[in-house]
Short mmCIF file of C-alpha atoms in Angstrom, two decimals:
data_model
loop_
_atom_site.label_atom_id
_atom_site.label_comp_id
_atom_site.label_asym_id
_atom_site.label_seq_id
_atom_site.Cartn_x
_atom_site.Cartn_y
_atom_site.Cartn_z
CA UNK A 1 -52.72 -21.96 -160.90
CA UNK A 2 -52.62 -21.75 -165.22
CA UNK A 3 -52.51 -24.72 -167.11
CA UNK A 4 -49.36 -25.58 -168.78
CA UNK A 5 -50.72 -28.49 -171.10
CA UNK A 6 -53.40 -29.04 -173.40
CA UNK A 7 -55.55 -32.24 -173.59
CA UNK A 8 -57.83 -32.49 -176.85
CA UNK A 9 -60.85 -34.78 -177.37
CA UNK A 10 -60.78 -35.74 -180.99
CA UNK A 11 -64.07 -36.61 -182.34
CA UNK A 12 -66.20 -33.21 -182.92
CA UNK A 13 -63.22 -31.19 -181.55
CA UNK A 14 -60.47 -31.81 -184.02
CA UNK A 15 -62.44 -33.75 -186.71
CA UNK A 16 -66.07 -33.76 -187.38
CA UNK A 17 -67.59 -37.20 -187.18
CA UNK A 18 -71.64 -38.01 -187.06
CA UNK A 19 -72.85 -41.50 -188.22
CA UNK A 20 -75.76 -39.40 -189.68
CA UNK A 21 -73.63 -37.98 -192.30
CA UNK A 22 -73.39 -41.34 -193.79
CA UNK A 23 -76.70 -42.82 -192.84
CA UNK A 24 -78.56 -40.04 -194.53
CA UNK A 25 -77.34 -41.25 -197.65
CA UNK A 26 -78.38 -44.67 -197.13
CA UNK A 27 -81.60 -44.03 -195.98
CA UNK A 28 -83.79 -41.65 -198.06
CA UNK A 29 -86.47 -41.53 -195.53
CA UNK A 30 -85.36 -39.49 -192.74
CA UNK A 31 -87.70 -41.45 -190.25
CA UNK A 32 -86.15 -44.65 -191.40
CA UNK A 33 -82.61 -43.00 -190.72
CA UNK A 34 -83.79 -41.95 -187.15
CA UNK A 35 -85.33 -45.52 -186.40
CA UNK A 36 -81.94 -47.30 -187.45
CA UNK A 37 -79.68 -44.78 -185.35
CA UNK A 38 -81.98 -45.18 -182.38
CA UNK A 39 -82.84 -48.94 -182.59
CA UNK A 40 -80.31 -50.69 -184.52
CA UNK A 41 -76.55 -48.95 -184.79
CA UNK A 42 -77.08 -46.56 -181.85
CA UNK A 43 -74.46 -45.07 -179.61
CA UNK A 44 -75.11 -47.59 -176.61
CA UNK A 45 -74.11 -50.39 -179.00
CA UNK A 46 -71.16 -48.39 -180.61
CA UNK A 47 -69.44 -47.98 -177.00
CA UNK A 48 -68.23 -51.74 -177.38
CA UNK A 49 -65.86 -50.25 -180.29
CA UNK A 50 -64.46 -47.83 -177.90
CA UNK A 51 -64.03 -50.83 -175.30
CA UNK A 52 -61.98 -52.70 -177.93
CA UNK A 53 -64.54 -55.10 -179.25
CA UNK A 54 -63.94 -55.38 -183.05
CA UNK A 55 -66.51 -54.38 -185.64
CA UNK A 56 -66.77 -57.98 -186.61
CA UNK A 57 -67.80 -59.43 -183.14
CA UNK A 58 -69.89 -56.18 -182.38
CA UNK A 59 -72.18 -56.57 -185.47
CA UNK A 60 -72.73 -60.31 -185.28
CA UNK A 61 -75.66 -59.92 -182.82
CA UNK A 62 -77.39 -57.18 -184.84
CA UNK A 63 -77.05 -59.10 -188.01
CA UNK A 64 -78.97 -62.11 -186.51
CA UNK A 65 -81.59 -59.61 -185.02
CA UNK A 66 -82.13 -57.40 -187.95
CA UNK A 67 -81.13 -59.10 -190.92
CA UNK A 68 -83.18 -56.65 -193.45
CA UNK A 69 -80.43 -54.08 -192.39
CA UNK A 70 -77.53 -56.36 -192.82
CA UNK A 71 -76.12 -53.97 -195.52
CA UNK A 72 -76.18 -50.75 -193.13
CA UNK A 73 -74.99 -52.61 -190.45
CA UNK A 74 -71.91 -53.52 -192.41
CA UNK A 75 -71.65 -50.12 -193.73
CA UNK A 76 -70.62 -48.78 -190.11
CA UNK A 77 -67.30 -50.32 -190.90
CA UNK A 78 -67.14 -50.52 -194.62
CA UNK A 79 -68.35 -47.00 -194.86
CA UNK A 80 -66.90 -45.73 -191.56
CA UNK A 81 -64.70 -42.88 -193.11
CA UNK A 82 -68.11 -41.39 -194.69
CA UNK A 83 -69.12 -40.43 -191.17
CA UNK A 84 -66.51 -37.80 -191.11
CA UNK A 85 -66.65 -34.25 -192.54
CA UNK A 86 -63.05 -33.18 -192.36
CA UNK A 87 -60.84 -31.57 -189.86
CA UNK A 88 -61.93 -28.41 -187.85
CA UNK A 89 -59.78 -25.68 -189.01
CA UNK A 90 -60.02 -23.28 -185.97
CA UNK A 91 -58.71 -26.24 -184.09
CA UNK A 92 -56.09 -27.29 -186.24
CA UNK A 93 -54.79 -23.30 -186.06
CA UNK A 94 -54.97 -23.56 -182.43
CA UNK A 95 -52.89 -26.79 -182.15
CA UNK A 96 -50.27 -25.28 -184.58
CA UNK A 97 -50.11 -22.01 -182.61
CA UNK A 98 -49.65 -23.84 -179.26
CA UNK A 99 -46.78 -26.02 -180.82
CA UNK A 100 -45.16 -23.04 -182.04
CA UNK A 101 -45.48 -21.76 -178.51
CA UNK A 102 -43.82 -24.52 -177.00
CA UNK A 103 -47.12 -25.94 -175.14
CA UNK A 104 -47.29 -29.63 -174.64
CA UNK A 105 -50.51 -31.25 -176.36
CA UNK A 106 -51.98 -34.43 -176.04
CA UNK A 107 -54.95 -36.53 -177.36
CA UNK A 108 -57.74 -38.45 -175.24
CA UNK A 109 -60.47 -40.04 -177.10
CA UNK A 110 -63.01 -42.81 -176.68
CA UNK A 111 -62.25 -44.56 -179.87
CA UNK A 112 -61.94 -47.95 -181.65
CA UNK A 113 -58.31 -49.26 -181.81
CA UNK A 114 -59.31 -50.30 -185.35
CA UNK A 115 -60.17 -46.65 -186.50
CA UNK A 116 -57.58 -44.75 -184.39
CA UNK A 117 -54.67 -44.98 -186.92
CA UNK A 118 -56.85 -43.68 -189.70
CA UNK A 119 -58.42 -41.00 -187.88
CA UNK A 120 -54.88 -39.75 -186.76
CA UNK A 121 -54.07 -39.46 -190.37
CA UNK A 122 -56.58 -37.06 -191.31
CA UNK A 123 -54.80 -33.84 -190.31
CA UNK A 124 -51.13 -32.82 -189.91
CA UNK A 125 -52.30 -31.27 -186.68
CA UNK A 126 -52.38 -34.86 -185.05
CA UNK A 127 -48.41 -34.95 -185.38
CA UNK A 128 -48.31 -31.89 -182.71
CA UNK A 129 -50.02 -34.27 -180.07
CA UNK A 130 -47.13 -35.96 -178.18
CA UNK A 131 -49.07 -38.96 -176.96
CA UNK A 132 -52.55 -40.22 -176.82
CA UNK A 133 -54.90 -42.40 -174.24
CA UNK A 134 -57.21 -44.21 -176.46
CA UNK A 135 -60.21 -46.01 -174.85
CA UNK A 136 -59.79 -49.18 -176.72
CA UNK A 137 -56.21 -49.60 -175.59
CA UNK A 138 -56.62 -48.83 -172.08
CA UNK A 139 -60.06 -50.55 -171.31
CA UNK A 140 -61.24 -47.33 -169.67
CA UNK A 141 -63.87 -44.51 -171.19
CA UNK A 142 -64.37 -41.16 -170.48
CA UNK A 143 -66.12 -39.68 -168.43
CA UNK A 144 -64.75 -42.37 -165.92
CA UNK A 145 -62.25 -40.49 -163.54
CA UNK A 146 -59.74 -43.40 -163.97
CA UNK A 147 -59.53 -42.58 -167.61
CA UNK A 148 -58.47 -39.09 -166.60
CA UNK A 149 -56.27 -40.41 -164.11
CA UNK A 150 -54.62 -42.71 -166.37
CA UNK A 151 -53.76 -39.64 -168.92
CA UNK A 152 -52.25 -37.92 -166.05
CA UNK A 153 -50.10 -40.80 -165.34
CA UNK A 154 -49.14 -41.65 -168.93
CA UNK A 155 -48.41 -38.02 -169.77
CA UNK A 156 -46.95 -37.13 -166.56
CA UNK A 157 -49.13 -34.25 -165.49
CA UNK A 158 -51.04 -33.30 -162.66
CA UNK A 159 -55.02 -32.22 -162.84
CA UNK A 160 -53.95 -28.91 -162.17
CA UNK A 161 -51.75 -28.76 -165.28
CA UNK A 162 -54.40 -29.41 -167.59
CA UNK A 163 -56.77 -27.77 -169.76
CA UNK A 164 -59.09 -30.11 -171.36
CA UNK A 165 -61.34 -29.66 -174.59
CA UNK A 166 -64.37 -31.76 -175.21
CA UNK A 167 -67.37 -31.66 -176.80
CA UNK A 168 -69.38 -33.76 -174.26
CA UNK A 169 -70.93 -32.02 -171.22
CA UNK A 170 -70.53 -35.18 -169.18
CA UNK A 171 -67.04 -35.66 -170.03
CA UNK A 172 -66.62 -31.85 -169.19
CA UNK A 173 -68.24 -32.21 -165.95
CA UNK A 174 -66.50 -35.29 -164.72
CA UNK A 175 -63.05 -33.72 -165.95
CA UNK A 176 -63.73 -30.63 -163.98
CA UNK A 177 -64.79 -32.68 -161.06
CA UNK A 178 -61.42 -34.63 -161.24
CA UNK A 179 -59.48 -31.38 -161.39
CA UNK A 180 -58.95 -30.37 -164.73
CA UNK A 181 -59.74 -26.89 -166.07
CA UNK A 182 -61.93 -27.32 -169.05
CA UNK A 183 -63.46 -25.81 -171.82
CA UNK A 184 -66.79 -27.28 -173.20
CA UNK A 185 -66.25 -27.33 -177.29
CA UNK A 186 -69.88 -26.11 -178.66
CA UNK A 187 -68.23 -23.19 -181.10
CA UNK A 188 -65.02 -23.71 -183.06
CA UNK A 189 -64.60 -19.96 -182.36
CA UNK A 190 -64.34 -20.15 -178.82
CA UNK A 191 -61.15 -22.50 -178.97
CA UNK A 192 -58.50 -19.57 -179.48
CA UNK A 193 -60.01 -17.07 -176.98
CA UNK A 194 -60.18 -20.06 -174.38
CA UNK A 195 -56.23 -20.31 -174.83
CA UNK A 196 -55.67 -17.01 -174.70
CA UNK A 197 -57.69 -16.40 -171.64
CA UNK A 198 -55.56 -18.75 -169.96
CA UNK A 199 -52.29 -17.05 -170.99
CA UNK A 200 -51.32 -20.31 -173.28
CA UNK A 201 -51.38 -18.03 -176.43
#
């Protein structure tokens, strides 16, 4: 059965996000940048933001452990928006085309409640998404199947109704197991063909 609604991940599907975009400016030596992003402000630490821990609370232990990196640790919040390099035009165009075709669209994201409002202000395409499930709001993270179940309940969809775009292989694998049709977002040029192949455009 062909999907009838599209679920979009946000980071690196609708907008480009990479901490290295910021920290390569802060650390002129690539090795020091690598060390900071792997041992100080790493993605394991960042997950707490996606679960609703505030930036202030989450950085406190790091400031004690790594006082020499205090400015860089604070920059994870104070220069957060410098981690972005803008919307992805191919995804924006696909969202607009789906909207014109009357296809329901929703957003699902692992994201802090503190950064979500500013993120969805980055592109007019976000206004085309009817609703969102944000990890920090619900206390669940992709790739937990409970996250996808929450999305289906909130959006009034069955798993078979859904085509899901995400850049994470782990999220794609769990979503496929849950029952979604999926497209692993690795190349923006593949978005429209994926939609056309399923008769959505």
